[in-house]
């Protein structure tokens, strides 16, 4: 979810002034995308991390209760293209009723079946349309990731609050009858005054209260267990995890299992790594995102040498080029988007593709080609072969049944070519993107000359 713009403006400025001193790409062994999928799935779902995640929404998707059906119509082709999981927006009734994107949760158990907040269906559809979508995704071997918003609530009734000596909107009586809340469940309360963060003016849930823990993940019909066992969600994307402590995510995950990723909006890779270790969860690689903004929009590929979460722990990094929030920011990747996708889909980490990039804005054939390259060639650890202001070449060394690759990103306005060292002696290689028609044979010492098109990329591997 998006916090106030002024706050992120400050954060962004801060990130831009953090200089990245880490010049080498790490040569750590990368077990192939294993830690990302920690649940032993009994269904024939693809292993999360073996493919690519689809963020199956954007900000203000068409209202009117049709979105679940739109997504349902695409899961088959997405699965064929190499997607292994879809991330849905928050599925329960928010304060904004039929208009909200769901980041203002009111009734965690109203998936579009109770008439409250002025509507029965959510912006995205009815409960039966949602369960039909989840079933269709599973039938296409896709996992379904729920967007979990548990930092804050919105839409409670006003009550006299003994902790603030004023009236607060902290009296929650959802029609589902489940997880009623009062001033004792929000900050400040009889336990303490606050946790690690509040979001705007929303009522800030206190996860320290045993009643709250019971309803969020402990009891048999807790939000976590209901979403997993009744709604059949397979994994979790935690919204705004800066707003509470990492143990909340860890306890939730220990209660129900499943792929788990946190939205810790911070461009400092060390901070992301630290949160990931404490939460024992994956984390979106905002460090990679901001380095790519500098590299592809700032036209300086040297910035790709900066610190990123995937370089610290590729098994815990979920990489992305854009999302529902970043697209509404000034700091984003615009012109260099295909190059950025070529970067995340050839490097370590679990890549996410943004719905609009795939369905509306970019060349779908080129995206599918990069997804195929990710799923079939991009194995092993990473060795940087060349970096300057407008060229970047890296080698995936192979592993996990994949041959590895050499990716050549060219941000200049003309064709470029370079001699580089592969892992292969006397082997014919080719560009799997089809951008170059060369099919050179590597020398006995594994050196070979490759090329990349202007404002483009090539990806080389054994023919
Ligand atoms: Zn967000
Ligand atoms: Zn608290
Ligand atoms: Zn909080």
Coordinates of C-alpha atoms and ligand atoms in Angstrom, one line a residue:
X1 CA 0.0 0.0 0.0
X2 CA 1.0 3.5 -0.6
X3 CA 1.9 5.7 2.3
X4 CA 1.6 9.5 2.1
X5 CA 3.5 10.8 -0.9
X6 CA 5.4 13.4 1.1
X7 CA 6.8 10.6 3.3
X8 CA 8.0 8.5 0.4
X9 CA 9.4 11.6 -1.3
X10 CA 11.7 12.0 1.7
X11 CA 12.6 8.3 1.7
X12 CA 13.3 8.4 -2.0
X13 CA 15.6 11.4 -1.7
X14 CA 17.4 9.6 1.1
X15 CA 17.9 6.5 -1.0
X16 CA 19.3 8.5 -3.9
X17 CA 22.0 9.9 -1.7
X18 CA 23.1 6.6 -0.4
X19 CA 26.1 5.7 -2.4
X20 CA 26.5 2.1 -3.2
X21 CA 30.0 0.9 -2.6
X22 CA 29.5 -2.7 -3.5
X23 CA 31.1 -3.2 -6.9
X24 CA 31.3 -6.9 -7.3
X25 CA 28.4 -9.2 -8.1
X26 CA 28.4 -11.9 -5.5
X27 CA 29.7 -15.3 -6.4
X28 CA 27.7 -17.2 -3.8
X29 CA 26.2 -20.5 -4.6
X30 CA 22.5 -20.2 -5.3
X31 CA 20.4 -23.3 -4.6
X32 CA 17.8 -23.0 -7.2
X33 CA 14.7 -21.2 -6.0
X34 CA 14.1 -23.6 -3.2
X35 CA 13.6 -21.6 -0.1
X36 CA 10.9 -19.6 -1.7
X37 CA 8.5 -22.5 -1.6
X38 CA 8.4 -23.8 1.9
X39 CA 5.2 -25.6 1.8
X40 CA 5.1 -29.1 0.5
X41 CA 2.2 -28.8 -1.9
X42 CA -0.1 -31.7 -2.3
X43 CA -1.6 -30.2 -5.3
X44 CA 0.1 -30.2 -8.7
X45 CA 1.0 -26.6 -8.3
X46 CA 4.2 -25.3 -9.8
X47 CA 7.0 -24.7 -7.4
X48 CA 7.0 -21.0 -6.5
X49 CA 10.3 -19.6 -7.8
X50 CA 10.6 -22.1 -10.6
X51 CA 8.7 -19.6 -12.7
X52 CA 7.6 -15.9 -12.4
X53 CA 5.0 -14.2 -10.3
X54 CA 2.2 -12.1 -11.9
X55 CA 0.9 -9.1 -10.0
X56 CA -2.6 -9.6 -11.2
X57 CA -3.9 -6.0 -10.7
X58 CA -3.0 -2.4 -10.8
X59 CA -4.2 0.7 -9.0
X60 CA -7.8 1.4 -9.8
X61 CA -8.6 -1.5 -11.9
X62 CA -12.1 -1.2 -13.5
X63 CA -14.7 -1.1 -10.7
X64 CA -18.1 -2.8 -10.9
X65 CA -17.2 -6.3 -9.6
X66 CA -15.7 -7.7 -12.8
X67 CA -12.0 -7.9 -11.9
X68 CA -12.0 -11.5 -10.6
X69 CA -13.6 -12.7 -13.8
X70 CA -11.0 -10.7 -15.9
X71 CA -8.1 -12.4 -14.1
X72 CA -9.9 -15.8 -14.3
X73 CA -9.9 -15.4 -18.1
X74 CA -6.1 -15.1 -18.1
X75 CA -4.7 -17.7 -15.7
X76 CA -4.5 -20.3 -18.5
X77 CA -2.4 -18.3 -20.8
X78 CA -0.3 -17.0 -17.9
X79 CA 0.4 -20.5 -16.8
X80 CA 1.4 -21.5 -20.3
X81 CA 3.7 -18.5 -20.5
X82 CA 5.6 -19.7 -17.4
X83 CA 3.9 -17.8 -14.6
X84 CA 3.8 -19.9 -11.4
X85 CA 1.8 -17.7 -9.0
X86 CA -0.6 -14.8 -9.1
X87 CA -0.8 -12.0 -6.5
X88 CA -4.3 -10.7 -5.9
X89 CA -5.3 -7.3 -4.3
X90 CA -6.8 -7.4 -0.8
X91 CA -9.9 -9.6 -1.1
X92 CA -12.1 -8.5 1.8
X93 CA -14.5 -5.6 2.2
X94 CA -12.8 -2.3 2.9
X95 CA -14.1 1.0 4.2
X96 CA -14.5 2.3 0.7
X97 CA -16.9 -0.5 -0.3
X98 CA -17.2 -0.9 -4.0
X99 CA -14.7 1.8 -4.8
X100 CA -11.7 0.9 -2.7
X101 CA -8.7 -1.2 -3.8
X102 CA -8.9 -2.9 -0.4
X103 CA -6.1 -1.4 1.5
X104 CA -8.6 0.0 4.1
X105 CA -9.7 -3.3 5.6
X106 CA -13.0 -3.4 7.5
X107 CA -14.4 -6.9 7.6
X108 CA -11.7 -9.5 6.9
X109 CA -14.3 -12.2 6.3
X110 CA -16.6 -10.3 3.8
X111 CA -15.3 -11.3 0.4
X112 CA -18.3 -9.7 -1.4
X113 CA -21.3 -11.4 0.3
X114 CA -22.5 -9.0 3.0
X115 CA -24.2 -5.7 2.3
X116 CA -22.1 -3.3 4.2
X117 CA -20.1 -0.2 3.3
X118 CA -22.8 0.5 0.7
X119 CA -22.2 -2.7 -1.3
X120 CA -22.4 -6.5 -1.3
X121 CA -19.7 -7.2 -3.9
X122 CA -16.2 -5.7 -3.5
X123 CA -14.7 -3.6 -6.2
X124 CA -13.4 -6.9 -7.7
X125 CA -16.5 -9.1 -7.5
X126 CA -18.4 -11.5 -5.3
X127 CA -17.2 -14.2 -3.0
X128 CA -18.2 -16.9 -5.5
X129 CA -16.4 -15.2 -8.3
X130 CA -13.3 -15.0 -6.1
X131 CA -13.4 -18.7 -5.2
X132 CA -14.0 -19.5 -8.8
X133 CA -10.9 -17.6 -9.8
X134 CA -8.8 -19.4 -7.1
X135 CA -10.1 -22.7 -8.3
X136 CA -9.3 -21.8 -11.9
X137 CA -5.8 -20.8 -11.0
X138 CA -5.2 -24.0 -9.1
X139 CA -6.5 -26.0 -12.1
X140 CA -3.8 -24.3 -14.1
X141 CA -1.1 -25.1 -11.5
X142 CA -0.8 -21.6 -10.3
X143 CA -0.5 -20.7 -6.6
X144 CA -2.6 -17.8 -5.4
X145 CA -1.0 -15.2 -3.1
X146 CA -3.3 -13.1 -0.8
X147 CA -2.5 -9.4 -0.1
X148 CA -2.6 -9.2 3.7
X149 CA -3.2 -5.8 5.2
X150 CA -3.0 -6.1 9.0
X151 CA -1.2 -2.9 10.0
X152 CA -4.4 -0.9 10.1
X153 CA -8.1 -0.9 9.8
X154 CA -10.7 1.6 8.6
X155 CA -14.4 2.1 8.9
X156 CA -15.1 1.5 12.6
X157 CA -17.8 3.3 14.5
X158 CA -16.9 6.1 16.8
X159 CA -16.6 5.3 20.5
X160 CA -15.4 7.2 23.6
X161 CA -11.7 6.1 23.9
X162 CA -10.4 5.9 27.5
X163 CA -6.8 5.8 26.2
X164 CA -7.0 8.9 24.1
X165 CA -9.7 10.8 26.1
X166 CA -11.4 11.5 22.9
X167 CA -13.7 9.7 20.4
X168 CA -12.0 7.4 18.0
X169 CA -13.2 5.2 15.1
X170 CA -12.2 2.0 16.8
X171 CA -15.6 0.2 17.3
X172 CA -15.8 -2.6 14.7
X173 CA -18.9 -4.7 14.3
X174 CA -18.5 -6.5 10.9
X175 CA -21.5 -8.3 9.5
X176 CA -19.6 -11.5 9.3
X177 CA -19.7 -11.5 13.1
X178 CA -16.0 -12.4 13.1
X179 CA -13.1 -10.4 14.6
X180 CA -15.1 -7.7 16.3
X181 CA -12.7 -5.0 17.6
X182 CA -12.6 -2.1 20.0
X183 CA -10.2 0.5 21.3
X184 CA -8.4 -2.2 23.3
X185 CA -7.2 -3.7 20.0
X186 CA -5.6 -0.5 18.6
X187 CA -2.9 1.9 19.7
X188 CA -2.7 3.4 22.2
X189 CA -4.2 0.8 24.6
X190 CA -3.8 -0.8 28.0
X191 CA -0.6 -2.6 26.9
X192 CA 1.4 0.2 25.2
X193 CA 1.1 3.3 23.1
X194 CA 2.4 2.3 19.7
X195 CA 4.2 -0.2 17.5
X196 CA 6.8 0.4 14.8
X197 CA 4.6 2.5 12.6
X198 CA 1.2 3.9 11.7
X199 CA -0.2 4.3 8.2
X200 CA -1.7 7.7 7.6
X201 CA -4.6 8.3 9.9
X202 CA -5.8 4.7 10.0
X203 CA -6.6 2.8 13.2
X204 CA -3.4 1.0 14.0
X205 CA -3.9 -2.6 15.0
X206 CA -2.0 -3.8 18.1
X207 CA -0.5 -7.3 17.3
X208 CA 0.7 -7.6 20.9
X209 CA -2.8 -8.2 22.2
X210 CA -3.6 -11.9 22.5
X211 CA -7.1 -11.3 21.3
X212 CA -5.7 -9.8 18.1
X213 CA -3.2 -12.7 17.6
X214 CA -6.0 -15.2 18.1
X215 CA -8.1 -13.6 15.4
X216 CA -5.3 -13.0 13.0
X217 CA -3.5 -16.3 13.0
X218 CA -4.0 -18.6 16.0
X219 CA -7.6 -19.8 16.3
X220 CA -9.1 -22.3 13.8
X221 CA -11.2 -19.6 12.1
X222 CA -8.5 -16.9 12.3
X223 CA -7.9 -14.8 9.2
X224 CA -4.8 -16.8 8.3
X225 CA -6.4 -20.2 8.7
X226 CA -9.7 -19.2 7.1
X227 CA -7.8 -17.7 4.1
X228 CA -5.7 -20.8 3.8
X229 CA -8.1 -23.6 4.6
X230 CA -11.5 -22.2 3.4
X231 CA -10.5 -19.7 0.7
X232 CA -7.6 -21.9 -0.4
X233 CA -4.9 -19.2 -0.6
X234 CA -1.4 -20.6 -1.0
X235 CA 0.8 -17.7 0.1
X236 CA 0.9 -14.2 1.5
X237 CA 2.1 -10.8 0.5
X238 CA 2.2 -8.6 3.6
X239 CA 1.4 -5.0 3.1
X240 CA 3.3 -2.2 4.8
X241 CA 5.4 -4.4 7.1
X242 CA 7.2 -1.2 8.3
X243 CA 4.1 -0.7 10.5
X244 CA 4.6 -3.6 12.8
X245 CA 7.4 -5.9 14.0
X246 CA 8.9 -8.7 12.0
X247 CA 7.8 -11.4 14.4
X248 CA 4.2 -10.8 13.4
X249 CA 4.9 -12.2 9.9
X250 CA 7.0 -15.0 11.3
X251 CA 4.3 -16.1 13.7
X252 CA 1.6 -16.0 11.0
X253 CA 3.8 -18.0 8.7
X254 CA 4.6 -20.5 11.4
X255 CA 0.9 -20.9 12.0
X256 CA -0.2 -21.6 8.4
X257 CA 3.0 -22.0 6.2
X258 CA 3.1 -20.9 2.6
X259 CA 5.2 -18.6 0.5
X260 CA 5.5 -15.3 2.3
X261 CA 6.8 -11.9 1.0
X262 CA 6.8 -8.6 2.8
X263 CA 6.5 -5.1 1.3
X264 CA 9.3 -3.3 3.2
X265 CA 9.5 -0.1 1.2
X266 CA 13.1 0.8 1.6
X267 CA 16.0 1.1 -0.9
X268 CA 18.6 -0.1 1.6
X269 CA 19.6 -3.7 0.8
X270 CA 21.0 -4.2 4.3
X271 CA 17.7 -3.1 5.9
X272 CA 15.7 -5.4 3.6
X273 CA 18.1 -8.3 4.4
X274 CA 17.7 -7.7 8.1
X275 CA 13.9 -7.6 8.0
X276 CA 13.9 -10.8 5.9
X277 CA 16.1 -12.6 8.4
X278 CA 14.0 -11.5 11.4
X279 CA 10.7 -12.3 9.7
X280 CA 12.1 -15.5 8.1
X281 CA 10.3 -14.4 4.9
X282 CA 11.0 -13.1 1.4
X283 CA 11.1 -9.4 0.8
X284 CA 10.5 -7.3 -2.3
X285 CA 13.8 -6.0 -3.6
X286 CA 13.3 -2.3 -3.4
X287 CA 17.0 -1.9 -3.4
X288 CA 17.2 -3.5 -6.9
X289 CA 14.3 -1.3 -8.0
X290 CA 16.0 2.0 -7.0
X291 CA 19.3 0.9 -8.5
X292 CA 17.5 0.1 -11.8
X293 CA 15.7 3.5 -11.7
X294 CA 19.2 5.1 -11.5
X295 CA 20.6 2.8 -14.1
X296 CA 17.9 2.8 -16.8
X297 CA 16.2 6.1 -16.2
X298 CA 19.4 7.9 -15.1
X299 CA 21.2 6.3 -18.0
X300 CA 24.1 5.0 -15.9
X301 CA 24.4 1.3 -15.9
X302 CA 27.3 1.5 -13.4
X303 CA 24.4 1.9 -10.8
X304 CA 23.7 -1.8 -11.3
X305 CA 26.9 -2.4 -9.3
X306 CA 25.1 -1.1 -6.2
X307 CA 23.9 -3.2 -3.3
X308 CA 20.7 -5.2 -3.9
X309 CA 18.8 -7.7 -1.9
X310 CA 19.2 -10.5 -4.5
X311 CA 23.0 -10.1 -4.2
X312 CA 22.8 -10.7 -0.5
X313 CA 20.3 -13.5 -0.6
X314 CA 18.8 -14.5 -4.0
X315 CA 16.5 -17.0 -2.3
X316 CA 14.8 -14.3 -0.3
X317 CA 14.6 -11.6 -2.9
X318 CA 11.4 -10.9 -4.9
X319 CA 12.5 -8.6 -7.7
X320 CA 10.2 -6.3 -9.7
X321 CA 10.3 -3.5 -12.2
X322 CA 7.0 -1.8 -11.3
X323 CA 3.9 -2.3 -9.1
X324 CA 0.6 -0.8 -8.3
X325 CA 2.3 1.8 -6.1
X326 CA 5.5 2.7 -8.0
X327 CA 3.5 3.4 -11.2
X328 CA 1.9 6.3 -9.3
X329 CA 5.2 7.7 -8.2
X330 CA 7.5 10.1 -10.0
X331 CA 10.4 7.8 -9.3
X332 CA 9.8 4.9 -11.6
X333 CA 11.2 3.1 -14.6
X334 CA 9.6 4.3 -17.9
X335 CA 11.8 4.2 -21.0
X336 CA 14.1 1.5 -19.9
X337 CA 11.4 -1.0 -18.8
X338 CA 12.3 -3.8 -21.2
X339 CA 15.9 -3.5 -20.2
X340 CA 14.9 -3.7 -16.6
X341 CA 12.8 -6.8 -17.2
X342 CA 15.8 -8.3 -19.1
X343 CA 17.8 -7.6 -16.0
X344 CA 15.5 -9.2 -13.4
X345 CA 14.4 -12.1 -15.6
X346 CA 18.1 -13.2 -16.1
X347 CA 19.3 -12.5 -12.6
X348 CA 18.9 -14.2 -9.2
X349 CA 15.7 -13.6 -7.1
X350 CA 12.1 -14.4 -7.8
X351 CA 10.9 -12.0 -10.5
X352 CA 7.4 -10.4 -10.5
X353 CA 5.7 -9.1 -13.6
X354 CA 3.3 -6.2 -13.3
X355 CA -0.1 -6.8 -14.9
X356 CA -0.1 -3.6 -17.1
X357 CA 3.4 -4.2 -18.3
X358 CA 2.5 -7.6 -19.5
X359 CA -1.1 -7.1 -20.7
X360 CA -1.2 -3.5 -21.8
X361 CA 2.2 -1.7 -22.2
X362 CA 5.1 -3.9 -23.3
X363 CA 5.6 -6.4 -26.2
X364 CA 4.1 -9.6 -24.8
X365 CA 6.2 -11.8 -27.1
X366 CA 9.3 -10.2 -25.7
X367 CA 8.0 -10.7 -22.2
X368 CA 7.2 -14.3 -22.8
X369 CA 10.6 -14.9 -24.3
X370 CA 12.3 -13.4 -21.2
X371 CA 10.0 -15.6 -18.9
X372 CA 11.1 -18.6 -20.9
X373 CA 14.7 -17.6 -20.6
X374 CA 14.3 -17.2 -16.8
X375 CA 12.6 -20.6 -16.4
X376 CA 14.9 -22.6 -18.7
X377 CA 18.3 -20.9 -18.7
X378 CA 18.8 -18.6 -15.8
X379 CA 20.4 -21.0 -13.3
X380 CA 23.4 -20.7 -11.0
X381 CA 25.2 -17.9 -9.4
X382 CA 26.2 -14.6 -11.1
X383 CA 29.5 -13.3 -12.4
X384 CA 29.7 -9.7 -13.7
X385 CA 31.7 -9.6 -16.9
X386 CA 31.4 -5.9 -17.9
X387 CA 29.9 -2.7 -16.6
X388 CA 30.2 0.8 -17.9
X389 CA 27.7 3.7 -18.3
X390 CA 25.8 2.2 -21.2
X391 CA 26.7 -1.5 -21.3
X392 CA 26.3 -4.3 -18.8
X393 CA 27.2 -8.0 -19.2
X394 CA 26.7 -10.7 -16.7
X395 CA 27.0 -14.5 -16.7
X396 CA 24.7 -17.0 -14.9
X397 CA 27.0 -19.9 -14.3
X398 CA 24.4 -22.7 -14.6
X399 CA 22.9 -25.1 -12.1
X400 CA 19.7 -26.7 -11.1
X401 CA 19.4 -28.4 -14.5
X402 CA 19.9 -25.1 -16.4
X403 CA 22.8 -24.3 -18.7
X404 CA 23.2 -20.7 -17.6
X405 CA 23.5 -17.7 -19.9
X406 CA 25.3 -14.5 -20.7
X407 CA 23.1 -11.4 -20.7
X408 CA 24.2 -8.3 -22.6
X409 CA 22.3 -5.1 -21.9
X410 CA 23.0 -2.2 -24.2
X411 CA 21.6 1.2 -23.3
X412 CA 23.5 3.1 -26.0
X413 CA 22.0 4.2 -29.4
X414 CA 24.0 1.8 -31.5
X415 CA 24.9 -1.9 -31.8
X416 CA 27.7 -2.9 -29.4
X417 CA 29.9 -5.9 -29.3
X418 CA 32.5 -7.3 -26.9
X419 CA 34.7 -10.3 -26.2
X420 CA 33.7 -12.0 -23.0
X421 CA 34.5 -15.3 -21.3
X422 CA 31.8 -18.0 -21.1
X423 CA 31.9 -21.3 -19.2
X424 CA 32.0 -23.2 -22.5
X425 CA 34.9 -24.4 -24.6
X426 CA 34.4 -25.0 -28.4
X427 CA 30.6 -24.7 -28.2
X428 CA 28.3 -23.0 -30.5
X429 CA 26.1 -20.4 -28.8
X430 CA 23.2 -18.3 -29.9
X431 CA 21.1 -15.3 -28.8
X432 CA 17.9 -16.7 -27.4
X433 CA 16.1 -13.4 -27.8
X434 CA 16.5 -13.5 -31.5
X435 CA 17.9 -10.0 -31.6
X436 CA 21.2 -11.1 -32.9
X437 CA 21.6 -13.6 -35.7
X438 CA 25.2 -14.5 -34.7
X439 CA 25.9 -18.1 -33.8
X440 CA 29.6 -18.0 -32.8
X441 CA 31.6 -20.9 -31.5
X442 CA 33.4 -20.3 -28.2
X443 CA 37.2 -20.6 -28.3
X444 CA 39.1 -23.3 -26.4
X445 CA 39.7 -20.7 -23.7
X446 CA 36.0 -20.0 -23.5
X447 CA 36.2 -16.5 -24.9
X448 CA 33.8 -15.4 -27.6
X449 CA 32.5 -12.2 -29.1
X450 CA 28.8 -11.3 -28.6
X451 CA 26.7 -8.3 -29.6
X452 CA 23.6 -6.4 -28.4
X453 CA 21.2 -4.1 -30.3
X454 CA 20.8 -0.4 -29.5
X455 CA 18.6 0.2 -26.4
X456 CA 18.2 -3.5 -26.3
X457 CA 19.6 -6.8 -25.0
X458 CA 20.7 -10.2 -26.0
X459 CA 20.9 -13.5 -24.0
X460 CA 23.4 -16.1 -25.0
X461 CA 23.5 -19.8 -24.2
X462 CA 24.4 -23.1 -25.7
X463 CA 22.7 -23.6 -29.0
Ligands
LIG1 ZN1 1.5 -0.9 -0.9
LIG2 ZN1 0.9 -3.0 19.8
LIG3 ZN1 1.5 -0.3 13.0

